[in-house]
Coordinates of C-alpha atoms in Angstrom, one line a residue:
X1 CA 139.8 2.5 99.0
X2 CA 139.9 0.3 95.9
X3 CA 140.8 2.1 92.7
X4 CA 138.4 1.2 89.9
X5 CA 140.2 0.4 86.7
X6 CA 137.5 1.9 84.4
X7 CA 133.9 2.8 84.1
X8 CA 131.7 1.2 81.5
X9 CA 129.5 4.3 81.4
X10 CA 132.0 7.1 82.3
X11 CA 129.8 9.9 80.9
X12 CA 126.6 8.8 82.7
X13 CA 125.5 10.4 85.9
X14 CA 122.2 10.5 87.8
X15 CA 119.1 10.7 85.6
X16 CA 117.5 14.1 85.2
X17 CA 114.3 12.7 86.7
X18 CA 116.0 11.9 89.9
X19 CA 117.8 15.2 89.9
X20 CA 114.6 17.2 89.5
X21 CA 112.7 15.1 92.0
X22 CA 115.4 15.7 94.6
X23 CA 115.4 19.4 93.9
X24 CA 111.6 19.4 94.2
X25 CA 111.8 17.6 97.6
X26 CA 114.5 20.0 98.9
X27 CA 112.5 23.0 97.9
X28 CA 109.0 21.7 98.8
X29 CA 108.0 22.2 95.2
X30 CA 105.1 20.6 93.3
X31 CA 106.7 17.7 91.4
X32 CA 105.5 17.8 87.8
X33 CA 108.9 16.5 86.7
X34 CA 109.0 12.7 87.2
X35 CA 106.3 10.8 85.3
X36 CA 104.3 9.2 88.0
X37 CA 100.7 9.7 89.2
X38 CA 100.2 11.1 92.7
X39 CA 96.8 9.4 93.0
X40 CA 95.8 5.9 94.1
X41 CA 95.2 3.1 91.6
X42 CA 91.9 1.3 91.4
X43 CA 91.0 -0.3 94.7
X44 CA 89.7 -3.3 92.8
X45 CA 93.2 -4.0 91.5
X46 CA 94.8 -3.5 94.9
X47 CA 92.3 -6.0 96.4
X48 CA 93.1 -8.5 93.7
X49 CA 96.8 -8.3 94.5
X50 CA 96.1 -8.8 98.2
X51 CA 93.8 -11.7 97.3
X52 CA 96.5 -13.6 95.5
X53 CA 99.1 -12.9 98.1
X54 CA 96.7 -14.3 100.8
X55 CA 96.0 -17.3 98.6
X56 CA 99.7 -18.2 98.7
X57 CA 100.8 -17.3 95.2
X58 CA 104.1 -15.9 96.5
X59 CA 106.8 -18.0 94.8
X60 CA 108.5 -17.9 91.4
X61 CA 106.4 -17.4 88.3
X62 CA 107.3 -19.2 85.1
X63 CA 110.3 -17.5 83.4
X64 CA 108.2 -16.2 80.5
X65 CA 105.3 -15.0 82.7
X66 CA 101.9 -16.3 84.0
X67 CA 99.9 -17.8 81.1
X68 CA 96.7 -16.1 82.2
X69 CA 98.3 -12.6 81.9
X70 CA 99.9 -13.4 78.6
X71 CA 96.5 -14.5 77.2
X72 CA 94.9 -11.2 78.3
X73 CA 97.7 -9.3 76.7
X74 CA 97.3 -11.2 73.5
X75 CA 93.6 -10.5 73.6
X76 CA 94.2 -6.8 74.2
X77 CA 96.6 -6.6 71.2
X78 CA 94.2 -8.5 68.9
X79 CA 91.3 -6.3 69.8
X80 CA 93.3 -3.1 69.4
X81 CA 95.4 -3.9 66.4
X82 CA 93.8 -6.9 64.7
X83 CA 96.9 -9.0 64.9
X84 CA 97.9 -12.0 67.0
X85 CA 100.8 -13.1 69.2
X86 CA 100.9 -16.6 70.6
X87 CA 100.6 -16.0 74.4
X88 CA 103.1 -18.7 75.5
X89 CA 105.8 -18.3 72.8
X90 CA 105.6 -14.7 71.7
X91 CA 104.8 -12.7 74.9
X92 CA 107.2 -12.3 77.9
X93 CA 106.4 -10.5 81.1
X94 CA 109.2 -8.2 82.3
X95 CA 110.1 -6.1 85.3
X96 CA 108.9 -2.9 83.7
X97 CA 109.3 -1.4 80.3
X98 CA 112.9 -0.4 81.0
X99 CA 114.0 -4.0 81.7
X100 CA 112.3 -5.0 78.4
X101 CA 114.2 -2.3 76.6
X102 CA 117.5 -3.2 78.2
X103 CA 117.1 -6.9 77.5
X104 CA 116.2 -6.3 73.9
X105 CA 119.3 -4.2 73.3
X106 CA 121.5 -6.7 75.3
X107 CA 120.1 -9.5 73.2
X108 CA 120.7 -8.1 69.7
X109 CA 123.3 -5.3 69.8
X110 CA 127.0 -6.2 69.8
X111 CA 130.2 -4.2 69.4
X112 CA 130.1 -1.7 66.5
X113 CA 126.5 -2.3 65.6
X114 CA 124.7 0.9 64.8
X115 CA 121.4 1.8 66.4
X116 CA 119.2 4.7 65.2
X117 CA 117.2 6.7 67.8
X118 CA 115.0 9.7 67.6
X119 CA 115.6 12.6 69.9
X120 CA 114.2 13.9 72.2
X121 CA 114.7 10.3 73.5
X122 CA 114.0 8.5 76.7
X123 CA 117.3 8.4 78.6
X124 CA 117.8 4.7 78.8
X125 CA 118.3 4.0 75.1
X126 CA 121.7 5.5 74.4
X127 CA 123.6 4.3 77.5
X128 CA 122.3 0.7 77.1
X129 CA 123.4 0.6 73.4
X130 CA 126.8 1.9 74.4
X131 CA 127.1 -0.5 77.3
X132 CA 127.1 -3.4 74.8
X133 CA 129.5 -1.7 72.4
X134 CA 127.0 -0.3 70.0
X135 CA 127.1 3.1 68.2
X136 CA 124.1 5.5 68.4
X137 CA 123.0 7.4 65.3
X138 CA 120.6 10.2 66.1
X139 CA 117.9 12.0 64.3
X140 CA 116.9 15.3 66.1
X141 CA 113.1 16.1 66.1
X142 CA 112.7 19.7 66.9
X143 CA 110.1 22.1 68.3
X144 CA 107.4 22.9 67.7
X145 CA 106.3 19.9 65.6
X146 CA 108.8 17.2 66.3
X147 CA 108.4 15.7 62.8
X148 CA 110.6 13.1 61.3
X149 CA 112.3 13.8 57.9
X150 CA 112.7 10.2 56.6
X151 CA 115.0 11.3 53.8
X152 CA 117.5 12.4 56.5
X153 CA 116.9 9.1 58.5
X154 CA 117.6 7.2 55.3
X155 CA 121.1 8.7 55.3
X156 CA 121.7 7.3 58.8
X157 CA 121.3 3.8 57.6
X158 CA 124.3 1.7 56.7
X159 CA 125.3 -1.9 56.4
X160 CA 126.1 -1.7 60.2
X161 CA 122.6 -0.7 61.2
X162 CA 121.3 -3.3 63.6
X163 CA 118.3 -1.6 65.1
X164 CA 115.9 1.3 65.0
X165 CA 114.3 2.4 68.3
X166 CA 110.9 4.1 68.2
X167 CA 109.0 5.7 71.1
X168 CA 105.4 6.1 70.1
X169 CA 103.7 8.1 71.6
X170 CA 106.9 10.0 72.3
X171 CA 108.1 10.9 75.7
X172 CA 108.7 13.9 76.2
X173 CA 107.2 15.6 73.2
X174 CA 103.8 13.9 73.2
X175 CA 104.1 13.3 69.4
X176 CA 102.4 10.3 67.8
X177 CA 103.5 8.6 64.6
X178 CA 101.2 8.8 61.7
X179 CA 100.4 6.4 58.8
X180 CA 103.0 8.1 56.5
X181 CA 105.7 7.5 59.1
X182 CA 105.1 3.8 59.1
X183 CA 105.0 3.6 55.3
X184 CA 108.3 5.4 55.2
X185 CA 109.7 3.0 57.8
X186 CA 108.5 0.0 55.8
X187 CA 110.4 1.3 52.7
X188 CA 113.5 2.0 54.8
X189 CA 113.9 -1.5 56.3
X190 CA 112.7 -3.5 53.2
X191 CA 115.3 -6.1 52.1
X192 CA 117.4 -5.4 55.3
X193 CA 117.9 -7.4 58.5
X194 CA 117.3 -4.3 60.6
X195 CA 115.3 -4.9 63.9
X196 CA 112.9 -2.5 65.4
X197 CA 112.4 -1.9 69.1
X198 CA 109.1 -0.1 69.6
X199 CA 108.6 1.5 73.0
X200 CA 104.8 1.9 73.2
X201 CA 104.3 2.3 77.0
X202 CA 101.9 5.2 76.4
X203 CA 99.9 3.3 73.8
X204 CA 96.6 3.9 75.6
X205 CA 97.1 7.6 76.2
X206 CA 96.3 9.3 72.9
X207 CA 94.0 12.3 72.6
X208 CA 91.5 14.1 70.5
X209 CA 90.1 11.1 68.8
X210 CA 93.5 10.2 67.2
X211 CA 94.5 6.5 67.1
X212 CA 97.6 4.8 68.3
X213 CA 99.2 3.0 65.4
X214 CA 101.3 0.1 66.8
X215 CA 104.3 -1.4 65.1
X216 CA 102.5 -4.8 65.1
X217 CA 99.7 -3.4 62.9
X218 CA 102.0 -3.6 59.9
X219 CA 103.1 -7.2 58.9
X220 CA 106.3 -6.1 57.2
X221 CA 107.3 -4.4 60.5
X222 CA 105.9 -6.8 63.0
X223 CA 108.1 -9.7 61.7
X224 CA 111.3 -7.7 62.7
X225 CA 110.0 -5.9 65.8
X226 CA 110.0 -6.2 69.5
X227 CA 107.0 -4.3 71.1
X228 CA 107.5 -3.1 74.6
X229 CA 104.6 -1.9 76.9
X230 CA 104.1 -1.1 80.6
X231 CA 101.3 -1.8 83.1
X232 CA 102.8 1.0 85.2
X233 CA 101.5 3.6 82.7
X234 CA 98.3 1.6 82.0
X235 CA 97.0 1.2 85.6
X236 CA 98.8 4.0 87.5
X237 CA 101.2 1.6 89.2
X238 CA 104.7 2.8 88.1
X239 CA 106.2 1.4 91.4
X240 CA 105.2 -2.1 90.6
X241 CA 107.7 -2.2 87.7
X242 CA 105.9 -4.7 85.4
X243 CA 105.6 -4.7 81.7
X244 CA 106.0 -7.0 78.7
X245 CA 107.6 -7.6 75.4
X246 CA 105.7 -9.0 72.4
X247 CA 107.7 -10.4 69.4
X248 CA 107.7 -13.2 66.9
X249 CA 108.9 -16.5 68.3
X250 CA 112.4 -16.4 66.8
X251 CA 113.0 -13.0 68.4
X252 CA 111.3 -14.0 71.7
X253 CA 113.5 -17.1 72.0
X254 CA 116.6 -15.0 71.8
X255 CA 115.1 -12.3 74.1
X256 CA 114.4 -14.9 76.8
X257 CA 118.0 -16.3 76.7
X258 CA 119.0 -12.9 78.3
X259 CA 115.8 -12.3 80.3
X260 CA 116.3 -15.5 82.2
X261 CA 119.7 -14.4 83.5
X262 CA 118.6 -10.8 84.1
X263 CA 115.5 -11.0 86.3
X264 CA 114.4 -14.6 85.4
X265 CA 110.8 -14.0 86.4
X266 CA 108.4 -11.3 87.6
X267 CA 106.2 -10.7 90.6
X268 CA 103.7 -13.6 90.8
X269 CA 100.7 -12.2 92.7
X270 CA 100.7 -9.0 90.7
X271 CA 100.7 -10.9 87.4
X272 CA 97.7 -12.9 88.6
X273 CA 95.9 -9.8 89.7
X274 CA 96.5 -8.0 86.4
X275 CA 95.3 -11.0 84.5
X276 CA 92.0 -10.9 86.4
X277 CA 91.7 -7.1 86.2
X278 CA 92.3 -7.0 82.4
X279 CA 89.2 -9.2 81.7
X280 CA 87.3 -5.9 81.9
X281 CA 88.3 -3.9 78.9
X282 CA 87.0 -0.7 80.4
X283 CA 89.8 -0.7 82.9
X284 CA 92.1 0.5 80.1
X285 CA 89.8 1.7 77.3
X286 CA 88.8 4.8 79.3
X287 CA 92.4 5.9 79.8
X288 CA 92.4 8.3 76.8
X289 CA 89.5 10.3 78.2
X290 CA 90.7 10.2 81.8
X291 CA 94.0 11.8 80.9
X292 CA 92.6 14.1 78.2
X293 CA 90.5 15.7 80.9
X294 CA 93.7 16.4 82.9
X295 CA 95.6 17.6 79.9
X296 CA 92.8 20.0 79.0
X297 CA 92.6 21.3 82.5
X298 CA 96.3 22.1 82.6
X299 CA 96.3 23.7 79.2
X300 CA 93.2 25.8 80.0
X301 CA 94.9 27.0 83.2
X302 CA 98.0 28.1 81.3
X303 CA 96.4 29.4 78.1
X304 CA 96.6 33.0 79.2
X305 CA 100.1 32.9 80.5
X306 CA 103.3 33.7 78.6
X307 CA 104.0 30.0 78.1
X308 CA 103.5 28.6 74.6
X309 CA 101.6 25.3 74.8
X310 CA 103.0 22.9 72.3
X311 CA 100.8 20.1 70.8
X312 CA 100.2 17.1 73.1
X313 CA 98.8 14.2 71.1
X314 CA 99.6 11.5 73.6
X315 CA 101.5 10.5 76.9
X316 CA 100.8 12.4 80.1
X317 CA 103.3 15.1 79.5
X318 CA 102.8 18.7 78.3
X319 CA 105.6 20.6 76.6
X320 CA 105.9 24.3 77.3
X321 CA 108.0 26.8 75.4
X322 CA 109.1 29.7 77.7
X323 CA 111.2 32.0 75.5
X324 CA 108.7 34.9 76.1
X325 CA 109.5 34.6 79.8
X326 CA 113.2 34.0 80.0
X327 CA 116.2 33.6 77.7
X328 CA 118.0 31.3 80.2
X329 CA 119.0 27.8 79.1
X330 CA 116.3 25.2 79.9
X331 CA 118.1 23.5 82.8
X332 CA 118.7 26.9 84.5
X333 CA 115.1 27.9 83.9
X334 CA 113.8 24.6 85.3
X335 CA 116.0 24.9 88.3
X336 CA 114.8 28.5 88.9
X337 CA 111.2 27.5 88.4
X338 CA 111.6 24.8 91.1
X339 CA 113.4 26.9 93.7
X340 CA 111.6 30.2 93.2
X341 CA 108.1 29.2 91.9
X342 CA 107.8 25.8 93.5
X343 CA 107.0 23.8 90.4
X344 CA 109.4 21.1 89.2
X345 CA 109.7 20.3 85.5
X346 CA 112.2 18.5 83.2
X347 CA 114.3 20.5 80.7
X348 CA 114.0 19.1 77.1
X349 CA 117.8 19.5 76.6
X350 CA 118.3 16.4 78.8
X351 CA 116.6 14.3 76.1
X352 CA 119.3 15.3 73.5
X353 CA 122.9 14.1 73.3
X354 CA 124.1 17.6 72.3
X355 CA 121.9 19.2 75.0
X356 CA 119.9 21.0 72.3
X357 CA 118.2 24.0 74.0
X358 CA 115.0 25.3 72.4
X359 CA 113.6 26.8 75.6
X360 CA 111.2 24.0 76.2
X361 CA 110.3 22.2 79.5
X362 CA 108.1 19.2 80.2
X363 CA 105.3 19.0 82.8
X364 CA 103.6 15.8 84.0
X365 CA 99.8 16.1 84.3
X366 CA 99.2 12.6 85.8
X367 CA 98.3 14.3 89.0
X368 CA 95.4 15.0 91.3
X369 CA 93.2 18.0 90.5
X370 CA 94.4 19.9 93.5
X371 CA 98.0 19.3 92.5
X372 CA 97.4 20.7 89.0
X373 CA 95.4 23.6 90.4
X374 CA 98.3 24.7 92.7
X375 CA 100.8 24.3 89.9
X376 CA 98.7 26.4 87.6
X377 CA 98.4 29.1 90.3
X378 CA 102.2 29.2 90.7
X379 CA 103.0 29.2 87.0
X380 CA 100.4 31.9 86.2
X381 CA 102.5 34.3 88.2
X382 CA 105.4 34.2 85.8

């Protein structure tokens, strides 16, 4: 067997999501770990995909994406945030949100550039930065509030800072950024060349009448930002792997230089179907209420248990603190929960570089009613 000379990511193994899903499958447990719905998407959308396949739209799409879909994205952003992106030159269709994140980092981060991230952080940020020789600087948001101390963040900034990565709403904590956070960020990056990668894949899943504040809402931030979003989260189709990146033309031009040699273009009939489907705003404007009902059902079912329910302002994840049940580290507790109580979760420590353990796990509530009912029944026995 050939001896590999080195590994570019020697400290990276299989993602925690794959690990917990495999454990759930092996133990026939209810999988509330990996963030995907277990219900069907809208039949209207499925029929549209089939329609465009049967019509023969099965070859390469333009590298930047189908213009009809980009126009609908631009319209959605303008309606939601009162700002405009040019559909053809400032919006790029990608093979999911993760590809857009990877391509953004690949485009702009070079050896010894510093990138600031906020933990708990989605697990693709750090290894991608390191893959291209960058250095990650971390701010740890901690339970139960997961607030950002911008005075501490300010101390992370140096002349080598190339990028700040935001995830709003935040996976896994469910925290959303507030007006004060953006005002502090504006002051932080003023008179610098720092770029911002804003991962907003859960933009339409915000609860209790609160509003998602996008990076593009603020002109001082928009000019230096690449906004990433995902149709997988928007329309319950995570397996389709389709998303987009919106950014000013100068940044988009650079982004597409890498994008064209990464995936080049994205699924043609699905793009056409999404473009047609998005003409009805109600297909995504009702998402907050849809998932708030599921969140409330899960929380109500667990309110009398020994779990502490942390705030969930957005995303389709609920954080639970379990220190009144067990003093085991969160990975061990999550493993035991899967094997003995047949509910799979994700330990929060997996979202921190130093494996910070605060006895918190994450549950996904993007599930059918009967799935949530069974999970609540099992968890209520602890």
